Coordinates of C-alpha atoms in Angstrom, one line a residue:
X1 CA 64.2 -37.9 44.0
X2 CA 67.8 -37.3 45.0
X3 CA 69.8 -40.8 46.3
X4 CA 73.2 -41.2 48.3
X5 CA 75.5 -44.2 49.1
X6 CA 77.1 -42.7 52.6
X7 CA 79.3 -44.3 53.9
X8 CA 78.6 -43.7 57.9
X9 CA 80.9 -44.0 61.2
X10 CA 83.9 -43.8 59.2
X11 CA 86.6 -40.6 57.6
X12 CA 87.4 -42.9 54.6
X13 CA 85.0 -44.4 51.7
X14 CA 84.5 -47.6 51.1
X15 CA 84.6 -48.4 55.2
X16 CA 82.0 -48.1 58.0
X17 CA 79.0 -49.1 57.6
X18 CA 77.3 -47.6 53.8
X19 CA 73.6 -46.4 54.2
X20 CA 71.1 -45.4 51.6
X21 CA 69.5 -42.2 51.6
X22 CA 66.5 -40.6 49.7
X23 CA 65.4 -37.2 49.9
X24 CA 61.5 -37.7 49.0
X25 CA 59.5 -34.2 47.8
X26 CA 56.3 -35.8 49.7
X27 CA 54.6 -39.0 50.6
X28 CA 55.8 -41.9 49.1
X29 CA 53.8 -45.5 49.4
X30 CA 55.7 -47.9 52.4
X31 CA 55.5 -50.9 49.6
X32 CA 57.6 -48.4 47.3
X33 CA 60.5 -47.5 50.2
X34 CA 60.6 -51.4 51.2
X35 CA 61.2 -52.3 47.6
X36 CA 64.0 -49.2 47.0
X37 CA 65.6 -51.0 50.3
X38 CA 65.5 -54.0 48.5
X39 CA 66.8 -53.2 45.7
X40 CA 69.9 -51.2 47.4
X41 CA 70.9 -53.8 49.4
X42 CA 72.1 -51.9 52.1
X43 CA 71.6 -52.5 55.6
X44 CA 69.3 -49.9 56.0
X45 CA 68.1 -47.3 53.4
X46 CA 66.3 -43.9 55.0
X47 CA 64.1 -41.7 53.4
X48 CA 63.4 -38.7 54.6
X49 CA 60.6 -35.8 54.0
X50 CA 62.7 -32.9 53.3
X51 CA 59.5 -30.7 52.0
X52 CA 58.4 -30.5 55.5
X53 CA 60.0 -28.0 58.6
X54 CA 62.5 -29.8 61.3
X55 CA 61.8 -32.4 62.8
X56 CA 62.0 -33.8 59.5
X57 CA 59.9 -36.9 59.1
X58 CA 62.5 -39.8 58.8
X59 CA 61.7 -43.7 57.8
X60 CA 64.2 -46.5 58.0
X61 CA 64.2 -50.1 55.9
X62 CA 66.6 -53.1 56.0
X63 CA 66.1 -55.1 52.2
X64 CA 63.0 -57.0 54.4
X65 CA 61.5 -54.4 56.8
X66 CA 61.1 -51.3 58.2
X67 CA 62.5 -50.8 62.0
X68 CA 62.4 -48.4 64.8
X69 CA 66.0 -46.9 65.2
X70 CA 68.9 -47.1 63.0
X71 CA 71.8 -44.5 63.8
X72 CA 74.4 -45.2 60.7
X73 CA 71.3 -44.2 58.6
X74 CA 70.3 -41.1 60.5
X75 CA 74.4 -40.2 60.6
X76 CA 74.2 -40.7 56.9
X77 CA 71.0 -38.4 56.9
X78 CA 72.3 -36.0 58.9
X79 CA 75.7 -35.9 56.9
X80 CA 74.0 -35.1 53.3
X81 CA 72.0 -32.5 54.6
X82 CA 74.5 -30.8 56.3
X83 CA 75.4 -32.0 59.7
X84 CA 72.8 -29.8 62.4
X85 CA 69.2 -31.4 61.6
X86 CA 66.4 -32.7 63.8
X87 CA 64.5 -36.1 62.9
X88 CA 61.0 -36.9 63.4
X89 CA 60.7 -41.1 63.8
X90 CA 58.9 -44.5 65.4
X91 CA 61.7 -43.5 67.9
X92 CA 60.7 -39.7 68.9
X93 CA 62.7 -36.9 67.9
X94 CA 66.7 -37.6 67.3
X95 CA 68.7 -34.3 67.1
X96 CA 71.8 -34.3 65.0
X97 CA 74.4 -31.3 65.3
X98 CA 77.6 -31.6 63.5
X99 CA 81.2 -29.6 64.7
X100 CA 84.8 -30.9 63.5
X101 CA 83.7 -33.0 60.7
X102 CA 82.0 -34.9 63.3
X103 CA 78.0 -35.5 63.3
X104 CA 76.8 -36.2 67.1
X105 CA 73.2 -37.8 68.0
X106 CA 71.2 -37.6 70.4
X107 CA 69.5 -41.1 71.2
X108 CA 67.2 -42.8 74.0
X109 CA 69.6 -45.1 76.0
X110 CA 68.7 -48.6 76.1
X111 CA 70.2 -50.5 79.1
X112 CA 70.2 -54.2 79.1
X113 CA 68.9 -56.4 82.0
X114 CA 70.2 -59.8 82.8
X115 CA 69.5 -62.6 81.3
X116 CA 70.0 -66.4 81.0
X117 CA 72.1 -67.8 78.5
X118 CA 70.2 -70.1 76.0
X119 CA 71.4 -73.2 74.1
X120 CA 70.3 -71.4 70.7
X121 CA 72.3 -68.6 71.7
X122 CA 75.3 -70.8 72.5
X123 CA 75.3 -72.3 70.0
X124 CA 75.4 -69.1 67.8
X125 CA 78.9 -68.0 69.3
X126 CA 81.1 -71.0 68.8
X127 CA 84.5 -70.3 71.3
X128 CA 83.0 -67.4 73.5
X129 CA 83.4 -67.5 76.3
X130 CA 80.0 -65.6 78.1
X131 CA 80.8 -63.6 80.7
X132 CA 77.0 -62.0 81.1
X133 CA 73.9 -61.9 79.2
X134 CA 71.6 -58.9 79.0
X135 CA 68.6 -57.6 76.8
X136 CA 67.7 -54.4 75.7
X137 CA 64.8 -53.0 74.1
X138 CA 66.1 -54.1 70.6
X139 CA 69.4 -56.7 70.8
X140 CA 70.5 -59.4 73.2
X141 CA 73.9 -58.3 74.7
X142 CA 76.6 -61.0 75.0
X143 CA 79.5 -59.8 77.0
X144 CA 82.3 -61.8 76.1
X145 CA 85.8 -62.6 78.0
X146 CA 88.2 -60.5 75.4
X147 CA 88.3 -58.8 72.6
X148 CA 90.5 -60.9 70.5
X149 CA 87.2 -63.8 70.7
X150 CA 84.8 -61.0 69.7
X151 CA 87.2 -60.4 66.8
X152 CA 87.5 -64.0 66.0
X153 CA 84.2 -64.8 66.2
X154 CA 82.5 -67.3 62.9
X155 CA 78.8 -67.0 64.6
X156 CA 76.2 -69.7 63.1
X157 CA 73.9 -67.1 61.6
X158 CA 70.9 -70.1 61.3
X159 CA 71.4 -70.0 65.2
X160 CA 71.5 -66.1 66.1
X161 CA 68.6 -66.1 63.5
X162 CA 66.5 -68.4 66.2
X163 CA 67.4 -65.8 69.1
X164 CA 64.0 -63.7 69.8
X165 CA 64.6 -59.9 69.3
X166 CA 66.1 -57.7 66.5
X167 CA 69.6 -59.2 66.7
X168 CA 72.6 -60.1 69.6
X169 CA 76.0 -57.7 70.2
X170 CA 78.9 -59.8 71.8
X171 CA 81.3 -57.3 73.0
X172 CA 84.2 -56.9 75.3
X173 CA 86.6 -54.4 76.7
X174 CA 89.1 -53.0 74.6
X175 CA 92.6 -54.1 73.2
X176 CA 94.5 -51.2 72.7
X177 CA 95.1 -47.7 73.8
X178 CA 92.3 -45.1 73.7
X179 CA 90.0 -47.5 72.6
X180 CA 87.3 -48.8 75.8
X181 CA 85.0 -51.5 74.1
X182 CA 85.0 -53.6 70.9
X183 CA 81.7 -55.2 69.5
X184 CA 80.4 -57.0 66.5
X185 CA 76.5 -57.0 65.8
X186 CA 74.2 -59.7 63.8
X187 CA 71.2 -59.2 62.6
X188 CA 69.9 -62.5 60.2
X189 CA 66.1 -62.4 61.4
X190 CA 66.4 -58.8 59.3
X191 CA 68.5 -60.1 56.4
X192 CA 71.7 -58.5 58.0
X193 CA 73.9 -61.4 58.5
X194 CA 76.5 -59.0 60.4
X195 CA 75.9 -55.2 60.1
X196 CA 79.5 -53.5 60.0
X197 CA 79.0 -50.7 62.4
X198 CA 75.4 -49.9 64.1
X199 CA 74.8 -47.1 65.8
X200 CA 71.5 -47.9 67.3
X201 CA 73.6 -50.8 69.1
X202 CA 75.5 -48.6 71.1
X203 CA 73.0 -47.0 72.7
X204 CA 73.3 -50.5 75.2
X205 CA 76.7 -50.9 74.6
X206 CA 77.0 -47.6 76.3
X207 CA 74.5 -48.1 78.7
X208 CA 76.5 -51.5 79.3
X209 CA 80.4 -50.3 79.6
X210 CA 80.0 -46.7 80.8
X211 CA 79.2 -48.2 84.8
X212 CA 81.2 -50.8 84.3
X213 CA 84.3 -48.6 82.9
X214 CA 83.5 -45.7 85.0
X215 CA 83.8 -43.4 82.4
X216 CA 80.9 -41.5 80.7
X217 CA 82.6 -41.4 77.2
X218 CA 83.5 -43.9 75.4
X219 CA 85.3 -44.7 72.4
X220 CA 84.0 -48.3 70.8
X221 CA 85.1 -50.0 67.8
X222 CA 82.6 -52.1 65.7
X223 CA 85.2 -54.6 64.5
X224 CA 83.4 -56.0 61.2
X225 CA 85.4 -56.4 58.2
X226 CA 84.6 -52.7 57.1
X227 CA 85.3 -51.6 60.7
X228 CA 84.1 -48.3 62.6
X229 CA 84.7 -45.6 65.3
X230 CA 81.5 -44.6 67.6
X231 CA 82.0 -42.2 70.3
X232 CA 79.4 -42.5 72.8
X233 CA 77.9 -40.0 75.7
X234 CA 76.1 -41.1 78.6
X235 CA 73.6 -38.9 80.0
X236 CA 70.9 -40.4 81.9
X237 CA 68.3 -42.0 80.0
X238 CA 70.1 -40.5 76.5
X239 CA 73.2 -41.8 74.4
X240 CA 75.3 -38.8 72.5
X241 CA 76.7 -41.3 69.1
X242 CA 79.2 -39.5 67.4
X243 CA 80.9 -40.2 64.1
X244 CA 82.2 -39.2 60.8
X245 CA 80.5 -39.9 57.2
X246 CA 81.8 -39.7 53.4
X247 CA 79.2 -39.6 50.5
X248 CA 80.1 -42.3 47.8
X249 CA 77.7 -41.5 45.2
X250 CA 74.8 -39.4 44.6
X251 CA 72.6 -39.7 41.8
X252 CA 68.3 -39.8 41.0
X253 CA 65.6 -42.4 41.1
X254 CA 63.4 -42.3 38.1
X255 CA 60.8 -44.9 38.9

């Protein structure tokens, strides 16, 4: 079976946020993808049936389990077979089409509802200053007073691992030209201390900034040590989530 290393939301290697990808011939046992995950290391590793007609059947594993939506790995997907592809998953069917070296996706928007703040949570991000709390289907959203404390932000991970859900954004506006919102996203409850650019996040960051911006595209910056560039779409209950890819390496499993 064919493997990549891609490299996803980014134009450059060895930046955005790098995804495992395996091209499985037929079914595979879910033990035997959760242990491949494992042993990459990645955030999320996808495997995908490519002996089957579009939608392709497409599977997603962080190194501890499997979860419902993950958009640097279906980018990455996308990007090694070709671009233009549609995705069967736990998620329904996620269309990718590709123009201008860019891969867009088309997601289910996840809009977050108000919240309370917690003490676990607060004491997770030490120095923010909490302007709103939301949840989504999958993350807490913590909207923060600036981006210059989202970009300075030491979370305790022990902490955010105590918060209920898949994991917490803190995000805020944006600090330079062009660019509209800044986030960071952690994820310990699925061994992903801080994943450096997640697409499945923006569908609620979008759903978030694109009222409160009044603008229905975006440009957002995951501002992890890797870094990443996400253009998101707001249409109704869908999120467009563009970006670019590079493959770093390609090569077989044998086992």
């Amino acid at each position: 079976m064919e493997l990549y290393v891609v490299d996803a939301f980014t134009d450059r290697a060895f930046a955005g946020n790098p995804a495992g990808v395996v091209l499985l011939d037929g079914p595979v046992d879910d033990a035997w993808m959760q242990a491949v995950a494992a042993e990459m290391k990645h955030a999320e590793t996808a495997f995908v049936r490519v002996d089957c007609p579009d939608p392709l059947p497409l599977r997603w594993f962080t190194p501890v389990a499997e979860v419902d939506l993950c958009g640097h790995a279906t980018l990455a997907t996308a990007h090694v077979l070709g671009g233009s592809r549609g995705f069967g998953t736990r998620s329904g069917v996620l269309t990718c089409t590709a123009e201008d070296g860019w891969v867009e996706m088309d997601f289910p928007a996840d809009p977050a509802e108000p919240i309370g703040m917690t003490t676990t949570l607060r004491a997770g991000l030490p120095g923010v200053t909490v302007r709103a709390v939301a949840q989504g289907v999958s993350d807490v959203l913590v909207e923060a007073a600036s981006a210059d404390e989202v970009r300075d932000l030491r979370p305790d991970f022990d902490a955010l691992a105590e918060v209920p859900g898949r994991g917490v954004i803190v995000t805020a506006p944006g600090d330079r030209p062009g660019l509209d919102v800044v986030s960071r996203c952690f994820y310990p409850t699925y061994g992903v201390p801080e994943d450096p650019v997640t697409g499945s996040a923006h569908c609620t960051i979008a759903s978030w900034w694109t009222p409160r911006l009044g603008r229905a595209d975006l440009l957002a910056e995951q501002a992890s040590a890797r870094g990443g560039l996400v253009r998101t779409t707001l249409d109704q209950d869908r999120v467009r989530l563009a970006g670019q890819a590079v493959t770093v390496i390609r090569g077989r499993l044998i086992v």
